[in-house]
Coordinates of C-alpha atoms in Angstrom, one line a residue:
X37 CA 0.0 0.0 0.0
X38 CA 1.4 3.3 -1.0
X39 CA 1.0 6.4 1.2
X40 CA -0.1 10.0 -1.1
X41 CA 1.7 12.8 0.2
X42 CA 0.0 16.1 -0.1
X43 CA 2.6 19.1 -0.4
X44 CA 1.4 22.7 -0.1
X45 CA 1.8 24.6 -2.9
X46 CA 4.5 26.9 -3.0
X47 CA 3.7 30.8 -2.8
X48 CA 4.1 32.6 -5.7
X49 CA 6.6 35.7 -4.5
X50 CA 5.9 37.9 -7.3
X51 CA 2.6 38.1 -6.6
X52 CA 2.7 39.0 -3.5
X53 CA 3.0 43.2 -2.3
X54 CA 3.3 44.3 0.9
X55 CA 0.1 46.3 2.4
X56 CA 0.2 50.1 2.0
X57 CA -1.3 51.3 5.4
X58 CA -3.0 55.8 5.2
X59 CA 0.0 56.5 6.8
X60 CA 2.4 55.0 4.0
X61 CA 0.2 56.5 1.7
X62 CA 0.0 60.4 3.2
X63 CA 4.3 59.9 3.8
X64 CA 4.3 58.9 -0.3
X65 CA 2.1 61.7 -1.3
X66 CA 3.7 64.4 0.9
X67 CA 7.3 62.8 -0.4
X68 CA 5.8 63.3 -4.4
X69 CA 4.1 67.0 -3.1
X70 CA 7.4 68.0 -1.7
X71 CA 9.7 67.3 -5.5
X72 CA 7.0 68.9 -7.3
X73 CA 7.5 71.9 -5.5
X74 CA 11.1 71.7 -5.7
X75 CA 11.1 71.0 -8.8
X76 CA 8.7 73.9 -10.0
X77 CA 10.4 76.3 -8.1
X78 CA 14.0 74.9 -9.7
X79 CA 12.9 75.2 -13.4
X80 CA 10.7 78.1 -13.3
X81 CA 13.2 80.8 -13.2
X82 CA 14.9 79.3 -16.5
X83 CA 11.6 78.9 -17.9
X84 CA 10.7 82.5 -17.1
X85 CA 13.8 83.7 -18.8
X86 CA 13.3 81.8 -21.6
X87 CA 9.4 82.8 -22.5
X88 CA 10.3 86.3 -21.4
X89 CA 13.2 85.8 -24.1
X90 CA 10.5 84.7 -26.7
X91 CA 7.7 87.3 -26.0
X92 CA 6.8 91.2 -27.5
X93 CA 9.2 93.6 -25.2
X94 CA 6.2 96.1 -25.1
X95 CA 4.2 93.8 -23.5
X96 CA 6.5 91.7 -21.6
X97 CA 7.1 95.4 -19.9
X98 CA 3.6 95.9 -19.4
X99 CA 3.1 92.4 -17.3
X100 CA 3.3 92.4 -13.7
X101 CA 2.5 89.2 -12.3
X102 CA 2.8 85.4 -13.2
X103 CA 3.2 84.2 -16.5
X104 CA 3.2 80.5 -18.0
X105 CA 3.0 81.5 -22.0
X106 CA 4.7 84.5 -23.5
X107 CA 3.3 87.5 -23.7
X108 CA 2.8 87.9 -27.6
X109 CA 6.1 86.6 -29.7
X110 CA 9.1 88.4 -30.8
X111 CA 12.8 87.3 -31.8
X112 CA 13.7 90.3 -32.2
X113 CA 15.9 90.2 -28.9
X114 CA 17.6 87.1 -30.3
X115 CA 18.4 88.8 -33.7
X116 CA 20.0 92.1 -31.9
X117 CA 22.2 89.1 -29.8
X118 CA 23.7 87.8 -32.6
X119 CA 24.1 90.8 -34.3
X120 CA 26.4 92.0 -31.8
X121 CA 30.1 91.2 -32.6
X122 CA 30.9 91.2 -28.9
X123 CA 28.5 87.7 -28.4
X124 CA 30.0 86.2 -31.6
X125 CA 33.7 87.0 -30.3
X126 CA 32.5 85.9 -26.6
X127 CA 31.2 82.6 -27.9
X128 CA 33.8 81.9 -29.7
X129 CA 36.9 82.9 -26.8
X130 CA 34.8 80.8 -24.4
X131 CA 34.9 77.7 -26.7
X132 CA 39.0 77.9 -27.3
X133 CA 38.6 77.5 -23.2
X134 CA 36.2 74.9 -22.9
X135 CA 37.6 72.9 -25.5
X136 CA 41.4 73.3 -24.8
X137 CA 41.2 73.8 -21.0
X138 CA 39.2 70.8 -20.7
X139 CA 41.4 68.7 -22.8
X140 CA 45.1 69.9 -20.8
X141 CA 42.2 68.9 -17.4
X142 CA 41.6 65.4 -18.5
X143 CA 45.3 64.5 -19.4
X144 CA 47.1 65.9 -16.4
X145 CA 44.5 64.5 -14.1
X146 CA 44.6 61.3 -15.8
X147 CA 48.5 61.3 -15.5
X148 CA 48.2 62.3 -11.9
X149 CA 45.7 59.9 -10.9
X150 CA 47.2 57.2 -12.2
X151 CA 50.6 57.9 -10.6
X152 CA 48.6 58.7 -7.4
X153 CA 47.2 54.8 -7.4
X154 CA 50.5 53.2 -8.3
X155 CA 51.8 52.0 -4.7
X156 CA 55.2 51.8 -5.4
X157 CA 55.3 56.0 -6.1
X158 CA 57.4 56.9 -3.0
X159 CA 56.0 59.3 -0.9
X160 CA 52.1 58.7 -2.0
X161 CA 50.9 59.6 1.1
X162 CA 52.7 62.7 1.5
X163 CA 51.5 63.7 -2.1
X164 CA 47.8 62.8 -1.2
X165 CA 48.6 65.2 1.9
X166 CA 49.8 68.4 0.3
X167 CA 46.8 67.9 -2.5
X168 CA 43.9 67.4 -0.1
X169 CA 45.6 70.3 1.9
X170 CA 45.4 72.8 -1.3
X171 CA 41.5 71.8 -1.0
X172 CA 40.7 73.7 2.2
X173 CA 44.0 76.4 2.1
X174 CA 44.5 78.5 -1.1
X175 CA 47.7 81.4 -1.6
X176 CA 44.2 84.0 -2.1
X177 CA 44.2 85.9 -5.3
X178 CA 46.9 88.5 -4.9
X179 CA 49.6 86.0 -4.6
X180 CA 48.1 84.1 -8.0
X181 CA 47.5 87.2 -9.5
X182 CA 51.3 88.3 -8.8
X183 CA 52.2 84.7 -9.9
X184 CA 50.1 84.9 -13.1
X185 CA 51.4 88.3 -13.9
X186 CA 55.1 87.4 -13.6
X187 CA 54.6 84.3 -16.0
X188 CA 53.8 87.0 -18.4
X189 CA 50.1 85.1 -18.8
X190 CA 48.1 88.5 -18.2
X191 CA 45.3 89.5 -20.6
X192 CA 46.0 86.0 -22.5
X193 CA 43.8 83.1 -22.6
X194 CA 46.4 81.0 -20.8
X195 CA 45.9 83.0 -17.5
X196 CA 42.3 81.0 -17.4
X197 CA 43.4 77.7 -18.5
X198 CA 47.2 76.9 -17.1
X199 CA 46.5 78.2 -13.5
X200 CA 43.5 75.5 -13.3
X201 CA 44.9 72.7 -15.2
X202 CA 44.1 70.2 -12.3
X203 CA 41.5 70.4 -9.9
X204 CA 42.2 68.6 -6.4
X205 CA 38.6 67.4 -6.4
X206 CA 38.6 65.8 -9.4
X207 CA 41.8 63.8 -9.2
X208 CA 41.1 62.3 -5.9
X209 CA 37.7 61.2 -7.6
X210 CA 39.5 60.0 -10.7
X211 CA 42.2 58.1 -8.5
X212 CA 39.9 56.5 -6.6
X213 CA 38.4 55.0 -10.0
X214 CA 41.6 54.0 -10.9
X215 CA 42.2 52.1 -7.4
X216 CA 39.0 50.0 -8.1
X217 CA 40.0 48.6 -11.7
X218 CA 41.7 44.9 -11.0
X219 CA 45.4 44.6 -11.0
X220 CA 45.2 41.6 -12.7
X221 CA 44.6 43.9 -15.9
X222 CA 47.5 45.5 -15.5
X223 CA 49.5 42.6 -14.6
X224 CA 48.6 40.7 -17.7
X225 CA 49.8 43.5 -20.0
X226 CA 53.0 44.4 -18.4
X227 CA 53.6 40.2 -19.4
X228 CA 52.7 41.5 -22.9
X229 CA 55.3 44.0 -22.5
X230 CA 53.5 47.0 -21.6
X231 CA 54.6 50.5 -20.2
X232 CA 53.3 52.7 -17.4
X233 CA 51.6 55.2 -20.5
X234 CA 50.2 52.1 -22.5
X235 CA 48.8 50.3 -19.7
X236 CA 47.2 53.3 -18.5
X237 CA 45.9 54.7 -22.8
X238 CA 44.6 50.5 -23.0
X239 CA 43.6 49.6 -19.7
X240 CA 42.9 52.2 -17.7
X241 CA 41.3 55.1 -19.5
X242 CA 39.1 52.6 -21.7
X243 CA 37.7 51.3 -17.9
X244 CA 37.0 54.4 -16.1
X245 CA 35.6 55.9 -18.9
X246 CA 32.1 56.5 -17.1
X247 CA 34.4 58.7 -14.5
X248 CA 36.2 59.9 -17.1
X249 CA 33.7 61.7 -18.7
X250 CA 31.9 63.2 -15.6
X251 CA 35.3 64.6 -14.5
X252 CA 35.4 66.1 -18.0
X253 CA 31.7 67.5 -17.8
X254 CA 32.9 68.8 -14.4
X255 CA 36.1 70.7 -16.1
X256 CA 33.7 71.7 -19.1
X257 CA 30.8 73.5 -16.7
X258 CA 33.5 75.2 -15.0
X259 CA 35.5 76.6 -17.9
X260 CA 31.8 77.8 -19.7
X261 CA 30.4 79.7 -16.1
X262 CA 33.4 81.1 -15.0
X263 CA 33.4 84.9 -15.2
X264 CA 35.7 85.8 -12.3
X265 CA 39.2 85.3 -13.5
X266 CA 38.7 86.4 -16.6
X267 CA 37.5 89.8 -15.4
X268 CA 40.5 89.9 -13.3
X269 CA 43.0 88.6 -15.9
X270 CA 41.8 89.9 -19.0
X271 CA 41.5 93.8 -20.1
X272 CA 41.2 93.1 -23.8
X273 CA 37.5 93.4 -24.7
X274 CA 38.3 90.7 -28.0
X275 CA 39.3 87.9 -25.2
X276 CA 36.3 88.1 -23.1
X277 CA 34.4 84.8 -22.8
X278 CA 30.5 85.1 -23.0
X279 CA 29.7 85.2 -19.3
X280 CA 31.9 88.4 -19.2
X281 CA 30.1 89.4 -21.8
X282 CA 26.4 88.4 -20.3
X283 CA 28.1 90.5 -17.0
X284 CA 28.7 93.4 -18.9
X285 CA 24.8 93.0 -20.4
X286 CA 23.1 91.8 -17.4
X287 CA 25.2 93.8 -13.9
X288 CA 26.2 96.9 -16.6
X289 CA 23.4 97.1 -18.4
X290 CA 25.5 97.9 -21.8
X291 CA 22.9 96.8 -24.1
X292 CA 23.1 100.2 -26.2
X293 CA 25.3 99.0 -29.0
X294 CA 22.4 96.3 -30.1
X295 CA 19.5 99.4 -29.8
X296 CA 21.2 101.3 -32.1
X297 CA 18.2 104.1 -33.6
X298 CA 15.9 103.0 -31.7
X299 CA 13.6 105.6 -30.0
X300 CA 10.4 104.0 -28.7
X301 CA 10.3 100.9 -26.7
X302 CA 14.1 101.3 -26.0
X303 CA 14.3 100.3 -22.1
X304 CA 11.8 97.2 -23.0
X305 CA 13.8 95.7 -25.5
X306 CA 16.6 96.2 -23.2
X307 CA 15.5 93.8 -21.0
X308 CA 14.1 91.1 -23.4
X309 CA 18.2 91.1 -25.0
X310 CA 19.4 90.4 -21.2
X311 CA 16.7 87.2 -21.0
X312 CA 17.7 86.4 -24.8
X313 CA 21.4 86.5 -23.3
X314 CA 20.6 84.5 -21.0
X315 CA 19.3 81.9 -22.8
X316 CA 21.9 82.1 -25.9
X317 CA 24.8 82.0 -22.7
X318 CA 23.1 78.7 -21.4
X319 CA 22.0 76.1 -23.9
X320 CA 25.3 75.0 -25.2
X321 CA 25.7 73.5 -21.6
X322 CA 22.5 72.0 -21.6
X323 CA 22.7 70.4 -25.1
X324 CA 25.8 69.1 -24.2
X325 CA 24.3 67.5 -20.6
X326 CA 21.9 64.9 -22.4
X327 CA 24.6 63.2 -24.1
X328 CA 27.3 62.4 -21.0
X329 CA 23.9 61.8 -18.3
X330 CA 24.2 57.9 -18.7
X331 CA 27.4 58.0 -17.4
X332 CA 26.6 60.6 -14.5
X333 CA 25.2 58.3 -12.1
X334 CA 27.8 55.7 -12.8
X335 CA 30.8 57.7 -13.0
X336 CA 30.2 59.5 -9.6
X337 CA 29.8 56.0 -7.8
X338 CA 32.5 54.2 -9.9
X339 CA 34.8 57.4 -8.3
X340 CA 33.4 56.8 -4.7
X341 CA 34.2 53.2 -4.4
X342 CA 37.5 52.9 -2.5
X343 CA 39.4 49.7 -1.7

C-alpha cells in the first residue's frame, strides 16, 4: 500500500506586495508633493527667462504678475544678440577655453591619478597630503595674480586655463576610479610588455571611462560659467568669454550698442536682450548635458568606491 503525500503549494513571491497602510500612503504623497514643488520652483526661473526671451518687449514690460505663455512673440531680442560682434567674439573665446582647457584637465588628471594609485610611487601619502591640503588652504588671489602676472600670462587666454589645469577634487575622484579597476589587468599587460603610458591609454582610461567623462563635464561647466578670473586677468574686450560678456549686459546694463536708432520701446527691448542673453549663454551647456547623463550616475559612484 502506497501512502499519497500532499505538499502545499509553493507561494508565488511575485505576486505577493506588501500592504500600504494611510500612513504610507500620506508619507508617499507628501514625499511626491514635496519634489513637485522643488522641482517647479528649480525650473521656473529658466523657464521664465526663456518665455520672457521669446515674448513682445512692449508687452512683456507691461506684465506684472505670473506668467506660464509668453506675452505675444518676438525674436527680435535674439536677432539684436547675434548681431552683436561682442557675443559672436564671446562665444567663440569661451569655446578655445572649454575645448582646450578641458582637454590639458583630462590629461594631467589622468597622468596624476594614475601615478597617485600606483603604490610603489614613494612618498604617495605625502603627495595625497599636500593635494587634499590645497582643497581647504589656497595662496588668495593676490599671490596668484602676482604669480600669473610674472609668468607674463596676463590678458592671455592662458591666465584662465594653465592656473587650473588640475582640480584637487577631481583627481582624488579620478584616483579612486583607478584604485578599483583589477590589478590583474594591469598585470597581464606588463607580461605583454607593456609600459606605465600604455597600460594606462589600453587599460585604464578605456575602464574608467564613465568617470572619465563626468570629471570632463565637471572641467567643461566650469571653464563655460566662470566669469571671475577672466575679469580679473583679462582687459582686452576681443578675449572676453560670454559670461563676461552676459556681466557686462546683465550687472552693466551695456545693451546700447544692439539698440542702435531706436527711440520708442528702448528700455523694454533692453531687457528682453538680457533674457535672450541668458538663454543664448546657457544652452550649449544643456545640449551638451543629455549626451554624457548615462554616465553621470555611474561615474560619480564608480569614483566613490574605495578599496
Amino acid at each position: 500500500m502506497t501512502t499519497r503525500v500532499l505538499s502545499r503549494p509553493e507561494p508565488d513571491i511575485r505576486a505577493w506586495r506588501p500592504r500600504q497602510g494611510w500612513g504610507s500612503a500620506a508619507f508617499d504623497a507628501t514625499n511626491a508633493a514635496v519634489l513637485l514643488a522643488l522641482c517647479f520652483v528649480t525650473f521656473y526661473p529658466f523657464y521664465y527667462v526663456l518665455i520672457a526671451s521669446l515674448s513682445d518687449p512692449v508687452a512683456l514690460m507691461a506684465n506684472r504678475g505670473f506668467m506660464l505663455l509668453p506675452r505675444g512673440f518676438s525674436l527680435e531680442a535674439f536677432h539684436r544678440v547675434w548681431d552683436n560682434p561682442m557675443v559672436r567674439s564671446g562665444f567663440f573665446n569661451t569655446l578655445v577655453i572649454v575645448v582646450g582647457g578641458t582637454a590639458l584637465n583630462l590629461a594631467l588628471t589622468c597622468c596624476g591619478a594614475y601615478a597617485l594609485s600606483r603604490q610603489r610611487l614613494p612618498l604617495e601619502k605625502a603627495f595625497m597630503v599636500l593635494i587634499v591640503f590645497t582643497m581647504f588652504f589656497s595662496g588668495g588671489l593676490v599671490p596668484n595674480y602676482l604669480l600669473v602676472r610674472d609668468l607674463g600670462l596676463l590678458n592671455s587666454r592662458w591666465a584662465i586655463i594653465l592656473p587650473f589645469a588640475v582640480s584637487a577634487w577631481n583627481l582624488i575622484i579620478l584616483r579612486a576610479a583607478f584604485n578599483a579597476v583589477p590589478k590583474d589587468y594591469e598585470e597581464a599587460a606588463r607580461i605583454d610588455g607593456a609600459g606605465d603610458f600604455t597600460i594606462l591609454l589600453r587599460v585604464y582610461v578605456p575602464l574608467c571611462m564613465p568617470t572619465i567623462a563626468v570629471v570632463g563635464l565637471f572641467y567643461a561647466v566650469s571653464h563655460w560659467n566662470g566669469y571671475f578670473y577672466s575679469m580679473i586677468y583679462l582687459s582686452d574686450r576681443d578675449l572676453f568669454p560670454i559670461q563676461l560678456v552676459l556681466r557686462e549686459i546683465l550687472v552693466s546694463g551695456s545693451t546700447d550698442s544692439m539698440m542702435t536708432g531706436e527711440a520708442v520701446g528702448r528700455e523694454a527691448l533692453s531687457n528682453t536682450i538680457k533674457y535672450a542673453t541668458v538663454v543664448v549663454a546657457t544652452i550649449p551647456v544643456l545640449a551638451v548635458y543629455p549626451f554624457l547623463q548615462r554616465w553621470f550616475v555611474k561615474g560619480v559612484l564608480t569614483g566613490g568606491i574605495k578599496e
